[in-house]
């Protein structure tokens, strides 16, 4: 639209609103750095890797974040290993295997799974899943429980976004495969997956971002012991859980250290989002707007 | 042969996912519904939440949601209109705003909690309050609202814009009378997603709206949201499990009801606007 003179106030109002919305990200980064600054200066960044352990509130505070970083990475990688094949299989099922009626029901079920609040997943994991794991190998609240719950939470993301990518494959590709007499599996392996691989990769990266950032569900099932996990049944504490557990009583240097871990989380997410953007930019098949986080209802 | 194995595998995965879904929902309903009653919804919690109901918690939840939406809707709609209708006039500005929103969409909720605690609660002096929690949530749902509203506005055919321009309608009238009504279903769908995200949120509220389970007297009082109530009962209150189950059922039902109601309202509103004009 081309606004006339009388419309200028409206245009400037809209610009102000947009500038405000865009500035929120800057404000967040600025306040995280501002609050983290004391810890970045006096202990210095290297202390977060080289200190003996995590005793942030003692008189000689120690700020080793390695156990939490290890916990976050172990839980995220485990969940990705489990949820990626299952999520892609679910997308293939709803696109190529299920009859139309079942496919639409299955899609709705995935959307419902995606919409269950993370605190409810955590609660279910705490009262149902961890007792089952405890019978097998105590203490139950463990890396394994975190991996299982996280997989359940990111599976709908991978499945729904991959399905969108599979749906946007040009019809001619599939008709060509049919004309060649390819079997269903050969069509999927030879045509559908290669054609949609950018969208699928992007969905996996977005899901990884969600797994890294997830707080409540992991906090409730992982046991939260500050120690690099040595087995699947060992309790772990993630970066996010560490913030949620300690910010309530953290003061001075301790509080600043928690904001440093917030900055680390933010950096990881920016990296993943940029990688996902970059993959989608090179994708000839799907429009960039077709795949965004906004399309899947998110866990809190 | 490979084809048959693949078929069995896909059906197996679909069955597995459906079974886990049934397990979660069935467990919540079986354990939660028996504790659910009018008394539970209309009583105040006693004994740290083990007994009594959730009335103040429901009120706090709705107040937090209201603050969040009152701030996020105008901000989100304004930004979306600018990006979709006037984006071409200033492409660099649009690209910057959009990139910033993409990053914002990926920020983990606990990081929003850190920011809300530092900025709204301490720097702006709101303390642990419903206002602080609601504003933090507004930042969080904003990218979702903007992205969906922009998509909805872009889906309105360009003929509508040309026809309005040919009639000499001012921009404001074009927006208010034509584009926004035509985009309403998409706008509402985005709104529902935003409300769902805000209702489900826990981590961002832990250190902004706080834990207090009394009835809030004003927006500057601390108020405990339903999601935090579930977390607190499950983790910090031994014996709070049955009320946590009931609260989880209430939360999920609230999400479903809002979902259904808004879609119906959107239908009716759209019908009126089009027949009235």
Coordinates of N, CA and C in Angstrom, one line a residue, chain B residues 79-267:
Chain B
X79 N 3.4 -4.8 14.3 CA 4.6 -5.3 13.6 C 4.3 -6.1 12.4
X80 N 3.3 -7.0 12.5 CA 2.9 -7.8 11.4 C 2.4 -7.0 10.3
X81 N 1.5 -6.0 10.6 CA 1.0 -5.1 9.5 C 2.1 -4.4 8.8
X82 N 3.1 -3.9 9.6 CA 4.2 -3.2 9.0 C 5.0 -4.1 8.1
X83 N 5.3 -5.3 8.6 CA 6.1 -6.2 7.8 C 5.4 -6.6 6.5
X84 N 4.1 -6.9 6.6 CA 3.4 -7.5 5.4 C 3.0 -6.4 4.5
X85 N 2.5 -5.2 5.0 CA 1.9 -4.2 4.1 C 2.9 -3.2 3.6
X86 N 3.9 -2.8 4.5 CA 4.8 -1.7 4.2 C 6.2 -2.2 4.1
X87 N 6.4 -3.5 4.1 CA 7.8 -4.1 4.1 C 8.6 -3.6 3.0
X88 N 8.0 -3.4 1.8 CA 8.8 -3.1 0.6 C 9.3 -1.7 0.7
X89 N 8.7 -0.8 1.5 CA 9.2 0.6 1.5 C 10.5 0.7 2.2
X90 N 10.8 -0.2 3.1 CA 12.1 -0.1 3.8 C 12.6 -1.5 4.1
X91 N 13.2 -2.2 3.1 CA 13.5 -3.6 3.2 C 14.5 -3.9 4.3
X92 N 15.5 -3.0 4.5 CA 16.6 -3.3 5.5 C 16.0 -3.3 6.9
X93 N 15.1 -2.4 7.2 CA 14.5 -2.3 8.5 C 13.7 -3.6 8.8
X94 N 12.9 -4.0 7.7 CA 12.1 -5.2 7.8 C 13.0 -6.4 8.1
X95 N 14.1 -6.5 7.3 CA 15.0 -7.7 7.5 C 15.6 -7.8 8.9
X96 N 16.0 -6.6 9.4 CA 16.5 -6.6 10.8 C 15.5 -7.0 11.8
X97 N 14.3 -6.5 11.7 CA 13.2 -6.9 12.7 C 13.0 -8.4 12.6
X98 N 12.9 -8.9 11.3 CA 12.6 -10.3 11.2 C 13.7 -11.2 11.7
X99 N 15.0 -10.8 11.5 CA 16.1 -11.6 12.0 C 16.0 -11.7 13.6
X100 N 15.8 -10.5 14.1 CA 15.7 -10.4 15.5 C 14.6 -11.2 16.1
X101 N 13.5 -11.3 15.4 CA 12.4 -12.1 15.9 C 12.7 -13.6 15.7
X102 N 13.4 -14.0 14.7 CA 13.8 -15.4 14.5 C 14.6 -15.9 15.7
X103 N 15.6 -15.0 16.1 CA 16.4 -15.4 17.3 C 15.5 -15.5 18.5
X104 N 14.6 -14.5 18.7 CA 13.8 -14.4 19.8 C 12.9 -15.7 19.9
X105 N 12.5 -16.2 18.8 CA 11.6 -17.4 18.8 C 12.4 -18.6 19.3
X106 N 13.7 -18.6 19.2 CA 14.5 -19.8 19.7 C 15.0 -19.7 21.1
X107 N 14.9 -18.5 21.7 CA 15.5 -18.3 23.0 C 14.8 -19.2 24.0
X108 N 15.5 -20.0 24.8 CA 14.9 -20.9 25.8 C 14.1 -20.2 26.8
X109 N 13.1 -20.8 27.3 CA 12.2 -20.1 28.2 C 12.9 -19.7 29.5
X110 N 13.8 -20.5 30.0 CA 14.5 -20.1 31.2 C 15.3 -18.9 31.0
X111 N 15.8 -18.6 29.8 CA 16.6 -17.4 29.5 C 15.6 -16.2 29.6
X112 N 14.4 -16.4 29.1 CA 13.4 -15.3 29.3 C 13.2 -15.1 30.8
X113 N 13.2 -16.2 31.6 CA 13.1 -16.0 33.0 C 14.2 -15.2 33.6
X114 N 15.4 -15.4 33.2 CA 16.6 -14.7 33.6 C 16.4 -13.2 33.3
X115 N 16.0 -13.0 32.0 CA 15.8 -11.6 31.5 C 14.7 -10.9 32.3
X116 N 13.6 -11.6 32.4 CA 12.4 -11.0 33.1 C 12.8 -10.6 34.5
X117 N 13.5 -11.5 35.2 CA 13.9 -11.3 36.6 C 14.8 -10.0 36.7
X118 N 15.8 -9.9 35.7 CA 16.8 -8.8 35.8 C 16.1 -7.5 35.3
X119 N 15.3 -7.6 34.3 CA 14.7 -6.3 33.7 C 13.4 -5.9 34.4
X120 N 12.4 -6.7 34.3 CA 11.1 -6.2 34.8 C 11.1 -6.2 36.4
X121 N 11.6 -7.4 37.0 CA 11.4 -7.5 38.4 C 12.4 -6.5 39.2
X122 N 13.7 -6.5 38.7 CA 14.6 -5.7 39.5 C 14.8 -4.3 38.9
X123 N 15.2 -4.2 37.6 CA 15.6 -2.9 37.0 C 14.4 -2.0 37.0
X124 N 13.2 -2.5 36.6 CA 12.0 -1.6 36.6 C 11.3 -1.7 37.9
X125 N 11.8 -2.5 38.8 CA 11.2 -2.5 40.2 C 9.8 -3.0 40.3
X126 N 9.4 -4.0 39.5 CA 8.1 -4.6 39.6 C 8.1 -5.7 40.6
X127 N 9.3 -6.2 41.0 CA 9.4 -7.3 42.0 C 8.8 -8.5 41.4
X128 N 8.5 -9.5 42.3 CA 7.9 -10.7 41.9 C 6.4 -10.4 41.8
X129 N 5.9 -10.2 40.5 CA 4.5 -9.8 40.4 C 3.9 -10.3 39.1
X130 N 2.6 -10.3 39.1 CA 1.8 -10.8 38.0 C 2.2 -9.9 36.7
X131 N 2.4 -8.6 37.0 CA 2.7 -7.7 35.9 C 4.1 -8.1 35.3
X132 N 5.1 -8.4 36.1 CA 6.4 -8.8 35.6 C 6.3 -10.1 34.9
X133 N 5.6 -11.1 35.4 CA 5.4 -12.4 34.7 C 4.7 -12.2 33.4
X134 N 3.6 -11.4 33.4 CA 2.9 -11.3 32.1 C 3.7 -10.6 31.1
X135 N 4.5 -9.6 31.4 CA 5.3 -8.9 30.5 C 6.4 -9.8 29.9
X136 N 7.0 -10.6 30.8 CA 8.0 -11.6 30.3 C 7.4 -12.6 29.3
X137 N 6.1 -13.0 29.6 CA 5.5 -13.9 28.7 C 5.2 -13.2 27.4
X138 N 4.8 -11.9 27.4 CA 4.5 -11.2 26.2 C 5.7 -11.2 25.3
X139 N 6.9 -11.0 25.8 CA 8.2 -11.0 25.0 C 8.3 -12.4 24.4
X140 N 7.9 -13.4 25.1 CA 8.0 -14.8 24.7 C 7.1 -15.2 23.5
X141 N 5.8 -14.7 23.6 CA 4.9 -15.2 22.6 C 4.9 -14.2 21.4
X142 N 5.6 -13.1 21.5 CA 5.6 -12.1 20.4 C 6.0 -12.6 19.1
X143 N 7.1 -13.4 19.0 CA 7.5 -13.9 17.6 C 6.5 -14.8 17.0
X144 N 5.8 -15.6 17.9 CA 4.8 -16.5 17.4 C 3.6 -15.7 16.8
X145 N 3.2 -14.7 17.6 CA 2.0 -13.9 17.1 C 2.4 -13.1 15.8
X146 N 3.6 -12.6 15.8 CA 3.9 -11.8 14.6 C 4.0 -12.7 13.4
X147 N 4.7 -13.8 13.5 CA 4.9 -14.7 12.4 C 3.5 -15.2 11.8
X148 N 2.6 -15.6 12.7 CA 1.3 -16.1 12.2 C 0.5 -15.0 11.7
X149 N 0.5 -13.8 12.3 CA -0.3 -12.7 11.8 C 0.2 -12.2 10.4
X150 N 1.5 -12.2 10.3 CA 2.1 -11.8 9.0 C 1.7 -12.8 7.9
X151 N 1.8 -14.1 8.2 CA 1.3 -15.1 7.2 C -0.1 -14.9 6.9
X152 N -1.0 -14.6 7.9 CA -2.4 -14.5 7.6 C -2.7 -13.3 6.7
X153 N -2.0 -12.1 7.0 CA -2.2 -10.9 6.2 C -1.7 -11.1 4.8
X154 N -0.5 -11.8 4.6 CA 0.0 -12.1 3.3 C -0.9 -12.9 2.4
X155 N -1.7 -13.8 3.1 CA -2.6 -14.7 2.4 C -3.8 -14.0 1.8
X156 N -4.1 -12.7 2.3 CA -5.2 -12.0 1.7 C -4.9 -11.6 0.3
X157 N -5.8 -11.9 -0.7 CA -5.5 -11.6 -2.1 C -5.2 -10.2 -2.4
X158 N -4.2 -9.9 -3.3 CA -3.8 -8.5 -3.6 C -5.0 -7.7 -4.3
X159 N -5.9 -8.5 -4.9 CA -7.1 -7.8 -5.5 C -7.8 -6.9 -4.5
X160 N -7.9 -7.4 -3.2 CA -8.6 -6.6 -2.2 C -7.9 -5.3 -2.0
X161 N -6.5 -5.3 -2.0 CA -5.8 -4.1 -1.8 C -6.0 -3.1 -3.0
X162 N -5.9 -3.7 -4.2 CA -6.1 -2.9 -5.4 C -7.5 -2.2 -5.4
X163 N -8.5 -3.1 -5.1 CA -9.9 -2.6 -5.1 C -10.0 -1.4 -4.1
X164 N -9.4 -1.6 -2.9 CA -9.5 -0.5 -1.9 C -8.8 0.7 -2.4
X165 N -7.6 0.6 -3.0 CA -6.9 1.7 -3.5 C -7.7 2.4 -4.6
X166 N -8.4 1.6 -5.5 CA -9.2 2.2 -6.5 C -10.3 3.0 -6.0
X167 N -10.9 2.6 -4.8 CA -12.0 3.3 -4.2 C -11.4 4.6 -3.5
X168 N -10.1 4.7 -3.4 CA -9.6 5.8 -2.7 C -9.7 5.7 -1.2
X169 N -9.8 4.5 -0.6 CA -9.9 4.3 0.8 C -8.5 4.7 1.5
X170 N -8.6 5.4 2.6 CA -7.3 5.6 3.3 C -6.8 4.3 3.9
X171 N -5.5 4.3 4.2 CA -4.8 3.1 4.6 C -5.5 2.5 5.8
X172 N -5.9 3.4 6.8 CA -6.5 2.9 8.0 C -7.8 2.1 7.8
X173 N -8.6 2.7 6.9 CA -9.9 2.0 6.6 C -9.6 0.7 5.8
X174 N -8.7 0.7 4.9 CA -8.4 -0.5 4.2 C -8.0 -1.6 5.2
X175 N -7.1 -1.2 6.2 CA -6.7 -2.2 7.2 C -7.9 -2.7 8.0
X176 N -8.6 -1.7 8.6 CA -9.6 -2.1 9.6 C -10.9 -2.7 9.0
X177 N -11.2 -2.3 7.7 CA -12.5 -2.7 7.1 C -12.3 -4.0 6.3
X178 N -11.1 -4.1 5.7 CA -10.9 -5.1 4.7 C -9.8 -6.1 5.0
X179 N -8.6 -5.7 5.2 CA -7.5 -6.7 5.4 C -7.6 -7.5 6.7
X180 N -7.8 -6.8 7.8 CA -7.9 -7.5 9.1 C -9.1 -8.4 9.2
X181 N -10.3 -8.0 8.8 CA -11.4 -9.0 8.8 C -11.1 -10.2 7.9
X182 N -10.5 -9.9 6.7 CA -10.3 -11.0 5.8 C -9.2 -12.0 6.4
X183 N -8.3 -11.5 7.2 CA -7.3 -12.3 7.7 C -7.6 -12.9 9.1
X184 N -8.9 -12.6 9.6 CA -9.2 -13.0 11.0 C -9.0 -14.5 11.3
X185 N -9.4 -15.4 10.5 CA -9.2 -16.8 10.9 C -7.7 -17.1 11.2
X186 N -6.8 -16.6 10.3 CA -5.4 -16.8 10.5 C -4.9 -16.1 11.8
X187 N -5.4 -14.9 12.0 CA -5.0 -14.1 13.2 C -5.4 -14.9 14.5
X188 N -6.6 -15.4 14.4 CA -7.1 -16.1 15.6 C -6.3 -17.4 15.9
X189 N -6.0 -18.1 14.8 CA -5.2 -19.3 14.9 C -3.9 -19.0 15.6
X190 N -3.2 -17.9 15.2 CA -2.0 -17.5 15.8 C -2.2 -17.1 17.3
X191 N -3.3 -16.4 17.6 CA -3.6 -16.0 18.9 C -3.8 -17.3 19.8
X192 N -4.4 -18.3 19.3 CA -4.6 -19.5 20.1 C -3.3 -20.2 20.4
X193 N -2.4 -20.2 19.4 CA -1.1 -20.8 19.6 C -0.4 -20.0 20.7
X194 N -0.5 -18.7 20.7 CA 0.2 -17.8 21.6 C -0.4 -18.1 23.0
X195 N -1.7 -18.1 23.2 CA -2.3 -18.4 24.5 C -1.9 -19.7 25.0
X196 N -1.9 -20.7 24.1 CA -1.4 -22.0 24.5 C 0.0 -22.0 25.1
X197 N 0.8 -21.3 24.4 CA 2.2 -21.3 24.8 C 2.3 -20.6 26.2
X198 N 1.6 -19.4 26.3 CA 1.7 -18.7 27.6 C 1.1 -19.5 28.7
X199 N 0.0 -20.2 28.5 CA -0.6 -21.0 29.6 C 0.3 -22.1 30.0
X200 N 1.0 -22.7 29.1 CA 1.9 -23.9 29.4 C 3.2 -23.5 30.0
X201 N 3.5 -22.2 30.0 CA 4.9 -21.8 30.4 C 5.1 -21.9 31.9
X202 N 6.2 -22.4 32.3 CA 6.6 -22.5 33.7 C 7.9 -21.8 34.0
X203 N 8.9 -22.2 33.2 CA 10.3 -21.7 33.6 C 10.4 -20.2 33.6
X204 N 9.8 -19.5 32.6 CA 9.9 -18.1 32.6 C 9.2 -17.4 33.7
X205 N 8.3 -18.1 34.4 CA 7.5 -17.5 35.5 C 8.1 -17.7 36.8
X206 N 9.0 -18.7 37.0 CA 9.5 -19.1 38.3 C 10.1 -17.9 39.0
X207 N 10.8 -17.0 38.3 CA 11.5 -15.9 38.9 C 11.0 -14.6 38.5
X208 N 9.8 -14.5 37.9 CA 9.2 -13.3 37.6 C 7.8 -13.1 38.3
X209 N 6.9 -14.1 38.2 CA 5.6 -13.9 38.9 C 5.6 -14.6 40.2
X210 N 6.6 -15.5 40.5 CA 6.7 -16.0 41.8 C 5.8 -17.2 42.2
X211 N 5.9 -17.5 43.5 CA 5.3 -18.7 44.0 C 4.1 -18.6 44.9
X212 N 3.8 -17.3 45.3 CA 2.8 -17.1 46.3 C 1.4 -17.6 45.9
X213 N 0.8 -18.4 46.7 CA -0.5 -19.1 46.3 C -1.7 -18.4 46.9
X214 N -1.6 -17.2 47.5 CA -2.7 -16.4 47.9 C -3.5 -15.8 46.8
X215 N -4.7 -15.3 47.1 CA -5.4 -14.6 46.0 C -4.7 -13.3 45.8
X216 N -4.4 -12.9 44.5 CA -3.7 -11.7 44.3 C -4.6 -10.5 44.5
X217 N -4.1 -9.4 45.1 CA -4.9 -8.2 45.4 C -4.8 -7.2 44.3
X218 N -3.6 -7.2 43.6 CA -3.4 -6.3 42.4 C -2.4 -6.9 41.5
X219 N -2.2 -6.2 40.4 CA -1.2 -6.8 39.4 C 0.2 -6.8 39.9
X220 N 0.4 -6.0 41.0 CA 1.8 -5.9 41.6 C 2.0 -7.0 42.6
X221 N 1.0 -7.8 42.9 CA 1.2 -8.9 43.8 C 1.8 -10.1 43.1
X222 N 2.5 -10.9 43.9 CA 3.0 -12.2 43.3 C 1.8 -13.1 43.1
X223 N 1.8 -13.9 42.0 CA 0.7 -14.9 41.8 C 1.3 -16.1 41.2
X224 N 0.8 -17.3 41.7 CA 1.3 -18.5 41.2 C 0.5 -19.1 40.1
X225 N 1.1 -19.4 39.0 CA 0.4 -19.9 37.8 C 0.1 -21.4 38.0
X226 N -0.9 -21.8 37.2 CA -1.3 -23.2 37.3 C -0.1 -24.2 37.0
X227 N 0.7 -23.8 36.0 CA 1.9 -24.7 35.7 C 2.9 -24.7 36.9
X228 N 3.1 -23.6 37.5 CA 4.1 -23.6 38.6 C 3.4 -24.4 39.8
X229 N 2.1 -24.3 40.0 CA 1.5 -25.0 41.0 C 1.7 -26.5 40.8
X230 N 1.6 -27.0 39.6 CA 1.8 -28.4 39.3 C 3.3 -28.8 39.7
X231 N 4.2 -27.9 39.2 CA 5.6 -28.2 39.5 C 5.9 -28.2 41.0
X232 N 5.4 -27.3 41.7 CA 5.6 -27.2 43.1 C 5.0 -28.4 43.9
X233 N 3.8 -28.8 43.5 CA 3.2 -29.9 44.2 C 4.0 -31.2 43.9
X234 N 4.5 -31.3 42.7 CA 5.1 -32.6 42.3 C 6.5 -32.6 42.9
X235 N 7.2 -31.5 43.0 CA 8.6 -31.6 43.4 C 8.9 -31.3 44.9
X236 N 8.1 -30.3 45.4 CA 8.5 -29.8 46.7 C 7.5 -30.2 47.8
X237 N 6.4 -30.7 47.5 CA 5.3 -31.0 48.5 C 5.1 -32.5 48.5
X238 N 5.7 -33.3 49.5 CA 5.4 -34.7 49.6 C 3.9 -34.9 49.8
X239 N 3.3 -35.8 49.1 CA 1.8 -36.0 49.3 C 1.0 -35.1 48.4
X240 N 1.6 -34.3 47.6 CA 0.8 -33.3 46.8 C 0.4 -33.9 45.4
X241 N 0.7 -35.2 45.2 CA 0.5 -35.8 43.9 C -0.9 -35.7 43.4
X242 N -1.9 -36.1 44.2 CA -3.2 -36.2 43.7 C -3.7 -34.8 43.2
X243 N -3.4 -33.8 44.0 CA -3.8 -32.4 43.6 C -3.0 -32.0 42.4
X244 N -1.8 -32.5 42.2 CA -1.0 -32.1 41.0 C -1.7 -32.8 39.8
X245 N -2.1 -34.0 40.0 CA -2.8 -34.7 38.8 C -4.1 -33.9 38.4
X246 N -4.9 -33.5 39.5 CA -6.1 -32.7 39.2 C -5.8 -31.4 38.5
X247 N -4.7 -30.7 39.0 CA -4.3 -29.4 38.3 C -3.9 -29.6 36.9
X248 N -3.1 -30.7 36.7 CA -2.7 -31.0 35.3 C -3.9 -31.2 34.4
X249 N -4.9 -31.9 34.9 CA -6.1 -32.1 34.0 C -6.8 -30.8 33.8
X250 N -6.9 -29.9 34.8 CA -7.5 -28.6 34.6 C -6.7 -27.8 33.6
X251 N -5.4 -27.8 33.6 CA -4.5 -27.1 32.7 C -4.8 -27.5 31.3
X252 N -4.8 -28.8 31.1 CA -5.0 -29.4 29.7 C -6.4 -29.0 29.2
X253 N -7.4 -29.1 30.1 CA -8.8 -28.8 29.7 C -8.9 -27.4 29.3
X254 N -8.2 -26.5 30.1 CA -8.2 -25.0 29.8 C -7.7 -24.8 28.4
X255 N -6.6 -25.5 28.1 CA -6.0 -25.3 26.8 C -7.0 -25.7 25.7
X256 N -7.6 -26.9 25.9 CA -8.6 -27.4 24.9 C -9.8 -26.4 24.7
X257 N -10.3 -25.9 25.9 CA -11.5 -25.1 25.8 C -11.2 -23.8 25.1
X258 N -10.1 -23.2 25.4 CA -9.7 -21.9 24.8 C -9.6 -22.1 23.3
X259 N -8.9 -23.2 22.9 CA -8.8 -23.6 21.5 C -10.1 -23.6 20.8
X260 N -11.1 -24.4 21.4 CA -12.4 -24.5 20.8 C -13.2 -23.2 20.7
X261 N -13.2 -22.5 21.9 CA -14.0 -21.2 21.9 C -13.5 -20.2 20.9
X262 N -12.2 -20.0 20.8 CA -11.7 -18.9 20.0 C -12.0 -19.2 18.5
X263 N -11.9 -20.5 18.1 CA -12.2 -20.8 16.8 C -13.7 -20.5 16.4
X264 N -14.6 -20.8 17.4 CA -16.0 -20.6 17.2 C -16.2 -19.1 17.1
X265 N -15.6 -18.3 18.0 CA -15.8 -16.9 18.0 C -15.3 -16.3 16.7
X266 N -14.2 -16.8 16.2 CA -13.7 -16.3 14.9 C -14.7 -16.5 13.8
X267 N -15.3 -17.7 13.8 CA -16.3 -18.0 12.7 C -17.4 -16.9 12.8

